[in-house]
XYZ file of C-alpha atoms in Angstrom:
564
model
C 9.320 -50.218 -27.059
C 12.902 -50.346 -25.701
C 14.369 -47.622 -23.831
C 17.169 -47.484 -26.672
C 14.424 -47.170 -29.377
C 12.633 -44.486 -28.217
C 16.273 -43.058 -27.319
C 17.346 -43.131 -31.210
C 13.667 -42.295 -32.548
C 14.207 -39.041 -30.458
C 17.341 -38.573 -31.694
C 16.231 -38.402 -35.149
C 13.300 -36.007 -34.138
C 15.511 -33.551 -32.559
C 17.709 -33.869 -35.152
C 14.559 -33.039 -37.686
C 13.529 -29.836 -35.180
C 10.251 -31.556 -33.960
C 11.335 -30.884 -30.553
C 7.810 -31.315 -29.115
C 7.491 -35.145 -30.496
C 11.071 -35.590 -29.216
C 10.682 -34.586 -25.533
C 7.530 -37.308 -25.936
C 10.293 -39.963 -27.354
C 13.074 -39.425 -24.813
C 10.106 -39.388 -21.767
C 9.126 -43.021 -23.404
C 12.789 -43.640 -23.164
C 13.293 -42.540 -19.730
C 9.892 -44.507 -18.155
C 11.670 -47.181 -19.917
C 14.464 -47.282 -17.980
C 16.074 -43.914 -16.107
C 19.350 -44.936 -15.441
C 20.884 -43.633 -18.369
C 22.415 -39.965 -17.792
C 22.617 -39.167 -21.234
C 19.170 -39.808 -22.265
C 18.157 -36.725 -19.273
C 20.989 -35.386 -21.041
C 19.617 -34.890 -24.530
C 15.754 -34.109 -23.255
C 17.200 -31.003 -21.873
C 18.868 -30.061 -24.900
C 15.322 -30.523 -26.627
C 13.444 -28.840 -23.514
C 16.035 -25.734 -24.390
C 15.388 -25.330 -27.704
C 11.896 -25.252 -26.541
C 12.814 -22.350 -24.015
C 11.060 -24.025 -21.237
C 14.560 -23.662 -18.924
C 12.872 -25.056 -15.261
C 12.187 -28.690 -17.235
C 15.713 -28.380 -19.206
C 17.483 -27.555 -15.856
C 15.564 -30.871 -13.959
C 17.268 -32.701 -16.770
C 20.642 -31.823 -16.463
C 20.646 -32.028 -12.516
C 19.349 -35.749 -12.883
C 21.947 -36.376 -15.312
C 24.761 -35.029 -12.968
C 23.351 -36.946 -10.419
C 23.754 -40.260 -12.336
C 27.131 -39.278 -13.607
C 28.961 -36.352 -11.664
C 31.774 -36.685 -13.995
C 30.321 -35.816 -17.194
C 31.304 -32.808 -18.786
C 28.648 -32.621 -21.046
C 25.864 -31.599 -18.325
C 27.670 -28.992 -16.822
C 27.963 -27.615 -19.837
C 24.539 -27.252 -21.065
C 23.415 -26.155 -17.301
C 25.623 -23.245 -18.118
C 24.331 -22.786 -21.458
C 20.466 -22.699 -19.628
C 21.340 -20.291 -17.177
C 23.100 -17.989 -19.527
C 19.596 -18.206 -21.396
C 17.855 -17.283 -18.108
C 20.003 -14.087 -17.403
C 21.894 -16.273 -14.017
C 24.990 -15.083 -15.250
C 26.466 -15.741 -11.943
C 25.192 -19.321 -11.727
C 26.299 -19.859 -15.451
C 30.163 -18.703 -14.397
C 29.673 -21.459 -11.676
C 28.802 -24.028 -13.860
C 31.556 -22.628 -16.775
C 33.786 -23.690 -13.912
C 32.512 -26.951 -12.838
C 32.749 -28.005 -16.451
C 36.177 -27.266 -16.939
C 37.746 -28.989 -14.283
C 35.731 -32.174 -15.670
C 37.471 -31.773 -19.268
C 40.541 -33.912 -19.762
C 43.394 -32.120 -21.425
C 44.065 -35.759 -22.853
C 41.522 -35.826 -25.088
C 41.378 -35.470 -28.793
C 38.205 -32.554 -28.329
C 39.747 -30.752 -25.206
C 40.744 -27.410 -27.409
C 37.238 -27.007 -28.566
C 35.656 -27.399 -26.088
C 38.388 -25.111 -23.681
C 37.443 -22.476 -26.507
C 33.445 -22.829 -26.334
C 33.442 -22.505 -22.246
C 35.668 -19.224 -23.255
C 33.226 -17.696 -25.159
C 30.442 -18.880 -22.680
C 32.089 -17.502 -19.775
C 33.445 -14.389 -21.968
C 29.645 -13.476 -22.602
C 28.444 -14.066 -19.092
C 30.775 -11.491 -17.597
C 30.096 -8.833 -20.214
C 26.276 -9.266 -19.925
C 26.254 -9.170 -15.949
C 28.865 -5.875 -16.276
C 26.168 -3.805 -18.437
C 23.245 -5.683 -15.656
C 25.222 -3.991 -13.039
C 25.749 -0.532 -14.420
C 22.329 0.060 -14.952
C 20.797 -1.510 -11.408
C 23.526 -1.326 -8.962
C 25.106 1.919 -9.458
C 25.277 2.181 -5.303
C 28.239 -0.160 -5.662
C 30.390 2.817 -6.857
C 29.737 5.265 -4.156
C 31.531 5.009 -0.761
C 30.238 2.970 2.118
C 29.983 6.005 4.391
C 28.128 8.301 1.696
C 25.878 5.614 1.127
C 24.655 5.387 4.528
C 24.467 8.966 4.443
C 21.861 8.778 1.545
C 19.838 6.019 2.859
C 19.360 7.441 6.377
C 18.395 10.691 4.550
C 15.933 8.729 2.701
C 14.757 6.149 5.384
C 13.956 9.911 7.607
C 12.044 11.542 4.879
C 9.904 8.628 4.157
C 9.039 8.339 8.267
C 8.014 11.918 8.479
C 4.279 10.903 6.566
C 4.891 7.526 6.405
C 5.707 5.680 9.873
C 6.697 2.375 7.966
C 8.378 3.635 5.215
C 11.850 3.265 6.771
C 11.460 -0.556 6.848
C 9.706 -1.403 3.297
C 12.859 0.961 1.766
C 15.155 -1.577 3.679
C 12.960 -4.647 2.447
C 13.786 -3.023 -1.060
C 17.512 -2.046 -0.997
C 17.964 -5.760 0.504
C 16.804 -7.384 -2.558
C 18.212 -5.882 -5.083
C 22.309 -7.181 -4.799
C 24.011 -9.277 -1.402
C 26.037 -6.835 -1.273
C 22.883 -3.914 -0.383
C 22.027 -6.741 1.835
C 24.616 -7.313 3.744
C 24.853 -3.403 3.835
C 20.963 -3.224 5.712
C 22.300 -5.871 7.567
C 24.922 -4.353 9.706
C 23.723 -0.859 9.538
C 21.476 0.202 12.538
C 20.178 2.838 11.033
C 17.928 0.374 9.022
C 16.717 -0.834 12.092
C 15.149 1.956 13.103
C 11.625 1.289 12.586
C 9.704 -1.252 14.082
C 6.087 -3.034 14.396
C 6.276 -6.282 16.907
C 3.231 -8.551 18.305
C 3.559 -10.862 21.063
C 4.381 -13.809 19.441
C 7.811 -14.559 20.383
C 8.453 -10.872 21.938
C 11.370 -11.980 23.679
C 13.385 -13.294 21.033
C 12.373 -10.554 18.020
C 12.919 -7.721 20.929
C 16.559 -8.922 21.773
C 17.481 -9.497 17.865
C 16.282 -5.976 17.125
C 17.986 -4.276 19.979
C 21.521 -6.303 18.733
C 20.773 -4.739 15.243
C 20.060 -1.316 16.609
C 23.720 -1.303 18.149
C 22.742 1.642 20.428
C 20.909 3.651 18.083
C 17.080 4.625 19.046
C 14.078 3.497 17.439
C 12.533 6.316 14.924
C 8.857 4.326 14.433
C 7.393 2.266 16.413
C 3.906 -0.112 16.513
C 3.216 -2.457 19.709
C 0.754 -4.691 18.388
C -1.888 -7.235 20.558
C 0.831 -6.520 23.431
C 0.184 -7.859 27.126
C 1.487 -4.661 29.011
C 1.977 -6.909 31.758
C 4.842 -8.682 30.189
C 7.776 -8.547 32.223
C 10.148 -7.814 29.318
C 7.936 -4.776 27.739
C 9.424 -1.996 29.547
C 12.869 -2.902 30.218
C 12.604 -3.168 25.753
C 10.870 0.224 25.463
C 13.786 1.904 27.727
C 16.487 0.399 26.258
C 15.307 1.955 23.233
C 15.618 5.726 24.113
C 12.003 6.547 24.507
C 12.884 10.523 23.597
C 14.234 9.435 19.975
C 10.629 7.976 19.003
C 8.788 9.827 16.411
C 5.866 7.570 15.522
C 4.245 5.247 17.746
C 0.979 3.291 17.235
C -0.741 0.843 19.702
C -3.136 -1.542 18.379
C -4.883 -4.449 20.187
C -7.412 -4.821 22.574
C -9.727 -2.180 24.087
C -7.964 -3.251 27.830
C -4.496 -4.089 26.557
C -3.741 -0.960 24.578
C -5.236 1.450 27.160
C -2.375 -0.130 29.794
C 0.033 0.080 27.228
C -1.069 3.883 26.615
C -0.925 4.544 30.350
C 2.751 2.380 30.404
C 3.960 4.387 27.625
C 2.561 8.402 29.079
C 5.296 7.939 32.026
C 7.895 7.548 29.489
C 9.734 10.563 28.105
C 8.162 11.159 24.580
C 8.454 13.521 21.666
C 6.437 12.078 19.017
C 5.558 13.310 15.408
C 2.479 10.986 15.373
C 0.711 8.994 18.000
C -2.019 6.158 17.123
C -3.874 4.006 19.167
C -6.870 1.763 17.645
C -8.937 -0.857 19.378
C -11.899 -2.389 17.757
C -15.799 -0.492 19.146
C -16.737 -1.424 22.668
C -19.769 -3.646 23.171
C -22.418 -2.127 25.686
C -21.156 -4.231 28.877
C -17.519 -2.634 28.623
C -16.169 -0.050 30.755
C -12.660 1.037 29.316
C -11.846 4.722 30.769
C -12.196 7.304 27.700
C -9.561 8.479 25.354
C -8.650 12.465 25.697
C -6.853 14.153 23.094
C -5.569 16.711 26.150
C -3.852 14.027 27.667
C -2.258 12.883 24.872
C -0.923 16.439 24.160
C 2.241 16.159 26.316
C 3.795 12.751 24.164
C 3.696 15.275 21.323
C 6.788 17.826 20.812
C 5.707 21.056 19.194
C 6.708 21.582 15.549
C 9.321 23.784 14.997
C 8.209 25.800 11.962
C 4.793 25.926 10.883
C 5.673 22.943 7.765
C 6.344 20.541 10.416
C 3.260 17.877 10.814
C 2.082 16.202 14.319
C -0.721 13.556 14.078
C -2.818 12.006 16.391
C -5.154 9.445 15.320
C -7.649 7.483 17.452
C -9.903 4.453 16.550
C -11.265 4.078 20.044
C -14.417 3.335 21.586
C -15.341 6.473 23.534
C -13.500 10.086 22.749
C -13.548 12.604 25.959
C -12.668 16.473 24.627
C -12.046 17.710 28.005
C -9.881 20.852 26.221
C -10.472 24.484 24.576
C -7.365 24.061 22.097
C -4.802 21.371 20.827
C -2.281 23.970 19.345
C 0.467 20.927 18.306
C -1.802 18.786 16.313
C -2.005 19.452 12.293
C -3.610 16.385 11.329
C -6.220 14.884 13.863
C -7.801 11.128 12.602
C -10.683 9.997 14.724
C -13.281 7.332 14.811
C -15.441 6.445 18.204
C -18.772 5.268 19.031
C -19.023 7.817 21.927
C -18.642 11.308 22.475
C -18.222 13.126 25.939
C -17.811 16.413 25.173
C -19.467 20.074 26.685
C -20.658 20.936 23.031
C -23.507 19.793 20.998
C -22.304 20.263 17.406
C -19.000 17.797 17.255
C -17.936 18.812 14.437
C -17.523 22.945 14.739
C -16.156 21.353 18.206
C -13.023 19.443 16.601
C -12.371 22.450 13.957
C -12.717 25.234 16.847
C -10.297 23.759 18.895
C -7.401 22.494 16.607
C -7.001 25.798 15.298
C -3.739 24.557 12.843
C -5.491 21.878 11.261
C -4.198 20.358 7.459
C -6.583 17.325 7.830
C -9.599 15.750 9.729
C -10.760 12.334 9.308
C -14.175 11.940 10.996
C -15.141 8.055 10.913
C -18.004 7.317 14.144
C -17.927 3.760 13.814
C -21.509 4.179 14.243
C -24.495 7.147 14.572
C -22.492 7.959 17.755
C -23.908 9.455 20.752
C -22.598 12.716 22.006
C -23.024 13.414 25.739
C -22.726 17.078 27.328
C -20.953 16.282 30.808
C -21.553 18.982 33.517
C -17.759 18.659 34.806
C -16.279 19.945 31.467
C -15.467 23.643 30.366
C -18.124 25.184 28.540
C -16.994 26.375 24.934
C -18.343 29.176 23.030
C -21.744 28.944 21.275
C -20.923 28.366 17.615
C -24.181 29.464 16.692
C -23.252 32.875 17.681
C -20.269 32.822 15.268
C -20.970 34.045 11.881
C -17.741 32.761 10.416
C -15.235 30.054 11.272
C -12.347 30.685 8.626
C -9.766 27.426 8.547
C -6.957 29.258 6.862
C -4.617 25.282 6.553
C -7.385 23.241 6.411
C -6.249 21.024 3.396
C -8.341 17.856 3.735
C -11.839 16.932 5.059
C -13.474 13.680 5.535
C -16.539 13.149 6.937
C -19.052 10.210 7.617
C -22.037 9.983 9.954
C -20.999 13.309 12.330
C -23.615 13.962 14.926
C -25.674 16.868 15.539
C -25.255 20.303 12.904
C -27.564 22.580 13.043
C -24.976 25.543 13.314
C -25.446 28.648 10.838
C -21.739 29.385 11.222
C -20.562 29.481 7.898
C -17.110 27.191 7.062
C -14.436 28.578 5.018
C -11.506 27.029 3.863
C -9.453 28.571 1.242
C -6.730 25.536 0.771
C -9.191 22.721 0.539
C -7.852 20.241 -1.791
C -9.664 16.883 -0.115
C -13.054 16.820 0.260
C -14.784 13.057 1.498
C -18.510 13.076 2.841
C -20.376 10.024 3.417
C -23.476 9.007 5.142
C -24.799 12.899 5.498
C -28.679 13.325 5.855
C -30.465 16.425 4.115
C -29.346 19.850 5.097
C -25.727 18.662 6.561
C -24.080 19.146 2.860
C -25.493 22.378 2.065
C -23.788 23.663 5.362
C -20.274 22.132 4.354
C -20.408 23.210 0.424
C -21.779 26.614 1.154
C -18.820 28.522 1.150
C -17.499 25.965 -2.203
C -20.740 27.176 -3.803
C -20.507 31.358 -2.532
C -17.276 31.946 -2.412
C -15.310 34.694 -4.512
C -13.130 33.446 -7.305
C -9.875 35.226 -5.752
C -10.798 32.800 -2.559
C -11.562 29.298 -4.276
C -10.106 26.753 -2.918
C -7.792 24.328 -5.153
C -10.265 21.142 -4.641
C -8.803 17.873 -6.514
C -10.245 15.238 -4.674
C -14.352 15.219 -4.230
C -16.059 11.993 -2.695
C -19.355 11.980 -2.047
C -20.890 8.713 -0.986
C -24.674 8.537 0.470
C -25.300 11.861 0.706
C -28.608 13.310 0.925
C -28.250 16.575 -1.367
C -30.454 18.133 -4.182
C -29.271 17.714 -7.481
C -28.917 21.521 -8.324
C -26.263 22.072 -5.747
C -24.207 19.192 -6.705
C -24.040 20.525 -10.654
C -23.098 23.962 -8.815
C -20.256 22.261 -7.213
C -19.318 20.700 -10.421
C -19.397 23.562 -12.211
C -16.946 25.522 -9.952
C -14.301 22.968 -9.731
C -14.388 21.006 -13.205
C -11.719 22.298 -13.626
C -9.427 21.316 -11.202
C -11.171 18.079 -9.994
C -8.568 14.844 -10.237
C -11.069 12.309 -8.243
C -14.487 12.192 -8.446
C -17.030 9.795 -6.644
C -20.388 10.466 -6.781
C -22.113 6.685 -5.104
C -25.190 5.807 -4.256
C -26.406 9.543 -3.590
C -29.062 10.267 -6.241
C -28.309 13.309 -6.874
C -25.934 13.135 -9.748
C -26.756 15.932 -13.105
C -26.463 13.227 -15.936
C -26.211 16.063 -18.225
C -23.121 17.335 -16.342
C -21.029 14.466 -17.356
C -21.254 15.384 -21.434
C -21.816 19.109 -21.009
C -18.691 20.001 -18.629
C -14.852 19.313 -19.474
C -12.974 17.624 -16.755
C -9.531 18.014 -17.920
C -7.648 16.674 -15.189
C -10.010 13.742 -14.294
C -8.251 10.811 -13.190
C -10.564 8.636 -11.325
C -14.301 8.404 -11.394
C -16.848 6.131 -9.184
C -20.550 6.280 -9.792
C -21.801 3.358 -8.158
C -25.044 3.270 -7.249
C -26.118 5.194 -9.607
C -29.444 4.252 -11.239
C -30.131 6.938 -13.950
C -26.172 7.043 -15.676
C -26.364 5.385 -18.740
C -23.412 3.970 -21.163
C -23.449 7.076 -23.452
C -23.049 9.330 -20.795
C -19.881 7.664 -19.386
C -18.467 7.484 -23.152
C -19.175 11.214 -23.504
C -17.364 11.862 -20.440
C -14.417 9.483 -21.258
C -13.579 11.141 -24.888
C -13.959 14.547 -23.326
C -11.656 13.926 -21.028
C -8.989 13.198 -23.391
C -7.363 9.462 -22.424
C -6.730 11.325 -19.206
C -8.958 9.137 -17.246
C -7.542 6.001 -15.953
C -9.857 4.233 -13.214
C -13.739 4.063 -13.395
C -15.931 2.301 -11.039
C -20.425 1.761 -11.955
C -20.732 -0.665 -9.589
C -24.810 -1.635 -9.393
C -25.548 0.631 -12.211
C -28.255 -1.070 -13.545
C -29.224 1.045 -16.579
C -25.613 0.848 -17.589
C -25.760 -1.118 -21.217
C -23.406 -3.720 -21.428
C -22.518 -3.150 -25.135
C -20.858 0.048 -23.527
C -18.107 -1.951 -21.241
C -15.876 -3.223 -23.957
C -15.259 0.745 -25.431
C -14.987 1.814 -21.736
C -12.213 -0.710 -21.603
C -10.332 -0.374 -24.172
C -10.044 3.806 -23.805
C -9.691 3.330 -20.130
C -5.972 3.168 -19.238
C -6.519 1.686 -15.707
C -9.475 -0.545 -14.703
C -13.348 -0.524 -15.064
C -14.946 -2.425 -12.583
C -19.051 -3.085 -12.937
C -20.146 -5.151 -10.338
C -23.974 -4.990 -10.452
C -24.803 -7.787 -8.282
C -23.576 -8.965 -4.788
C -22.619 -12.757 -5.041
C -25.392 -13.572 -2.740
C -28.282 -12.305 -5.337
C -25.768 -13.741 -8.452
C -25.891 -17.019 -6.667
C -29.948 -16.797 -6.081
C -30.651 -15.840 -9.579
C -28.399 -19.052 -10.774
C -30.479 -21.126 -8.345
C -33.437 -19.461 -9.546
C -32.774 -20.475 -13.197
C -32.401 -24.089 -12.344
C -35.954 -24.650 -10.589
C-alpha cells in the first residue's frame, strides 16, 4: 500500500472517531515514506484525541523539523501542552505560531482569533496555578529570607539535614524559589561532603556561603591528611557549627575526631560512626568525657545536646556528662570501672530524654584498674529518671542490679535481644507503679525477648490505652486473648512477626476493635495465620499488611523441591 493510501484511509478513520485504527493507518503511511510533514502532522492530532500527549508531541516536533514554516504544527504543540497543564510552554508555542501566519491569507482572522483564545486560557489557568502554589511570590524578598532561615534553623535543631532537603524543596517548586536558594547563603548552611572531588565541592560551597558559617556539618570517608581539609574547616567558622557527624573508617574518622577537638566547637550534636573493629585492630577508644568540651551547654533545660557513637570500643572514664540529653551508642567493647553498663550510662547522664543502646554484638565489658570507681548500684534502692522520655535497648551486658528504674515520662520503650530476668527488671516499675505516676507510654517494641506471658498481658493492660505502636516479634510470649479482650483505641501500628500461636481471627478482632484506627500491620512468619484472613485485613487496613512467611532462600528450595 502507498504511503498516500494509507494517508487518506486514515483520514477517513479519524474522521469516523476510530482513532486507534487511524494511528495504525498513518504509521503504515509514515514506514511508507516519512518525508511528508503533514502526515506526522495528522497522527498527532489522532494521538491527542487519544490523550497519549508524549507520542502526539514526537509528532509535531518531526513535523516542524521537516517543515519549520508550517503554522499548523505549532499550533497543535500548543494545543498538547495546554492539555498537559505547560501553560508556559503552550504561550511559547502560541507565539511561534503566530509569527508563521501570513496576514495575506484568506484564513489569517480565524486563525489570529483561535491562538487568542488559546493563549487567553493559558494565562488564566497558570494565574489560578500560581495563587494556590506560589503564594511566596507576593511577600518581600527580605521577609522571605527571614521565614526560610527561621525554618531551615528549626528543622536543624532535631534534624541535622533538614536545612538542605527544605532547600532541595523550595528549589523545585518555581525558578524563581530557585534562583532565590541560589544566591542566598543562608541555604548553604548545611553540609555532608565525601572525598570525591573535595577540592572542587569545598571551594563551590564556600563561594555560596558568602561568609556565612556552616550550621550542619557531615565529613564523610575523609583522608584527614588532605592538605585542603583544614584550611576548609577554618574558613568555615568552626564556633558557628551545631551538628557535626564523622563517618568513615575506624583510622580515618578517629584523625579527623582528633583534627576537629583542637578546633573551637560549640555543637548541639556530635556523631561519629565507623563500622565494628575486627580482632587484629588497635584504634585508641572513644570517651564520651572527651568529647564533652565540643559540646556548649544548653541554655534552658528545653534545649537538646546529642552525642551519638557507632564505634568499636566505648571508654567511660567519667562520673557525670551533665550537657548531654540524648546519648546514642553502639560498640563491641566496653572499658568501663562498673559491671552493670546499663545503670552505668543512666547514673551518669543524669538529664537524659533518650538512650539508644545498640552493642553491635554480646559486647564485652572490661573493669580497668586506672578508672574512678563509681558507686555500687546494688546498694541503691531507687534510680528515679525524672526526663527520661525514650529507651531502647538490645543485647546490654551484665544486670543483675535490684535497683529499681523509674521513669515517669516514658513515652518510647524498644527492647530487643533480652534473656530471662532482664525485662522483669526494666518493666517493674511499668507494672508497680501508682496510677498518679504512670508514665504516658505510646511506643512499645519488644523484639526477642525472653519474658513470661503473664507480665506482658500486665503491661498491656496498663497502657492499652495509650499505646500508638505495638511490636510484639518473635518473643513467645504474646496473650492471644489480649488482642480481642482489650481496646486499643489509639493503635496505629502493630508487628507480630514471629509469632506462631496468632491466628487470623484474632488479628480481625483486634482490627474492628480498634475502629479503622489502625493503619500498618506486619505477621511476618506467622505460620498459623490463615490466608483467607489477608484479603479482610487489607481492605480495613488503611496502610500496608505485609506477611512474609518465608525467606526467599526456603521459597526458592520449596520451588526446587516441587520440581524433583
Amino acid at each position: 500500500m502507498s504511503w498516500k493510501k494509507a494517508f487518506e484511509m486514515g483520514v477517513g478513520a479519524f474522521k469516523e472517531k476510530r482513532y486507534e485504527h487511524a494511528v495504525e493507518l498513518f504509521t503504515q503511511s509514515i514506514d511508507a515514506d516519512n518525508t511528508h510533514p503533514h502526515v506526522f502532522d495528522t497522527r498527532a492530532a489522532a494521538y491527542e484525541q487519544l490523550k497519549r500527549y508524549r507520542e502526539a508531541l514526537s509528532d509535531t516536533r518531526k513535523s516542524i523539523g521537516l517543515q519549520p514554516g508550517r503554522y499548523q504544527s505549532y499550533f497543535r504543540t500548543a494545543r498538547i501542552f495546554q492539555s498537559m497543564g505547560k501553560n508556559d510552554r503552550c504561550l511559547q508555542m502560541v507565539e511561534a505560531a503566530r509569527k508563521r501566519l501570513n496576514p495575506s491569507d484568506a484564513g489569517y482572522p480565524k486563525r489570529i482569533e483561535e491562538l487568542a483564545k488559546i493563549e487567553q486560557s493559558a494565562r488564566e489557568a497558570e494565574a489560578r496555578r500560581r495563587a494556590h502554589v506560589d503564594p511566596l511570590r507576593k511577600l518581600p524578598l527580605e521577609l522571605l529570607v527571614d521565614i526560610c532561615r527561621l525554618v531551615v534553623q528549626e528543622l536543624d535543631v532535631e534534624h541535622p539535614r533538614g536545612a538542605s532537603h527544605f532547600a532541595i524543596t523550595l528549589g523545585s517548586v518555581c525558578q524563581s524559589l530557585r534562583e532565590l536558594v541560589h544566591s542566598t547563603p543562608w541555604f548553604w548552611q548545611s553540609l555532608t561532603i565525601s572525598e570525591r572531588y573535595f577540592g572542587r565541592k569545598s571551594s563551590f560551597w564556600l563561594d555560596r556561603l558568602d561568609g556565612q558559617p556552616l550550621y550542619s556539618l557531615s565529613l564523610v570517608g575523609l583522608n584527614p591528611t588532605d592538605s585542603k581539609l583544614r584550611p576548609f574547616l577554618e574558613a568555615t567558622a568552626p564556633g558557628s557549627w551545631k551538628h557535626l557527624v564523622i563517618v568513615g573508617s575506624s583510622l580515618h574518622v578517629r584523625e579527623t575526631y582528633d583534627l576537629v577537638r583542637h578546633l573551637d566547637l560549640r555543637l548541639h550534636s556530635l556523631g561519629i560512626k565507623t563500622p565494628p573493629e575486627g580482632p587484629m585492630q588497635s584504634i585508641q577508644p572513644y570517651d564520651p568525657f572527651e568529647a564533652l568540651s565540643l559540646i556548649s551547654p544548653p541554655p534552658n533545660p528545653q534545649c537538646t545536646r546529642k552525642l551519638s557513637l557507632h564505634i568499636g570500643t566505648l571508654s567511660m572514664s567519667c562520673a557525670t556528662l551533665p550537657h548531654i540529653t540524648h546519648l546514642d551508642l553502639s560498640f563491641n567493647k566496653l572499658i568501663s570501672s562498673q559491671l552493670e553498663p546499663l545503670f552505668y550510662f543512666l547514673r551518669t547522664v543524669p538529664n537524659l530524654r533518650s538512650l539508644i543502646i545498640r552493642p553491635a554484638n554480646v559486647f564485652v565489658n572490661n573493669q580497668h584498674p586506672d578508672l574512678p570507681a563509681l558507686p555500687d548500684f546494688k546498694d541503691l534502692p531507687v534510680l528515679r529518671l525524672e526526663n527520661l522520655e525514650e529507651l531502647r535497648i538490645s543485647t546490654i551486658g551484665p544486670l543483675h542490679s535490684l535497683t529499681t528504674l523509674q521513669f515517669p515520662k516514658l513515652q518510647i520503650l524498644d527492647l530487643q535481644q533480652l534473656p530471662v530476668a532482664k525485662p522483669a527488671i526494666l518493666l517493674r516499675y511499668l507494672i508497680e507503679c501508682d496510677s498518679s505516676d504512670k508514665p504516658p507510654l505510646r511506643e512499645l517494641r519488644l523484639s526477642r525477648v525472653a519474658m513470661h506471658p503473664p507480665l506482658l498481658l500486665s503491661l498491656l493492660t496498663i497502657f492499652c490505652e495509650t499505646l500508638e505502636t505495638l511490636e510484639v516479634s518473635y518473643c513467645s510470649a504474646l496473650p492471644i486473648e489480649a488482642l480481642s479482650t482489650l481496646s486499643f483505641p489509639r493503635l496505629r501500628d502493630v508487628n507480630f512477626s514471629g509469632t506462631d500461636e496468632l491466628r487470623g481471627s484474632e488479628l480481625v478482632k483486634l482490627v474492628k476493635n480498634g475502629q479503622g484506627m489502625i493503619r500498618n500491620v506486619v505477621i511476618d512468619a506467622c505460620s498459623n495465620v490463615n490466608s483467607e484472613a489477608l484479603p479482610w485485613l487489607r481492605a480495613n487496613v488503611t496502610g500496608s499488611v505485609s506477611c512474609v512467611y518465608k525467606t526467599r532462600a526456603e521459597a526458592k528450595s520449596r520451588r526446587r523441591d516441587r520440581l524433583l
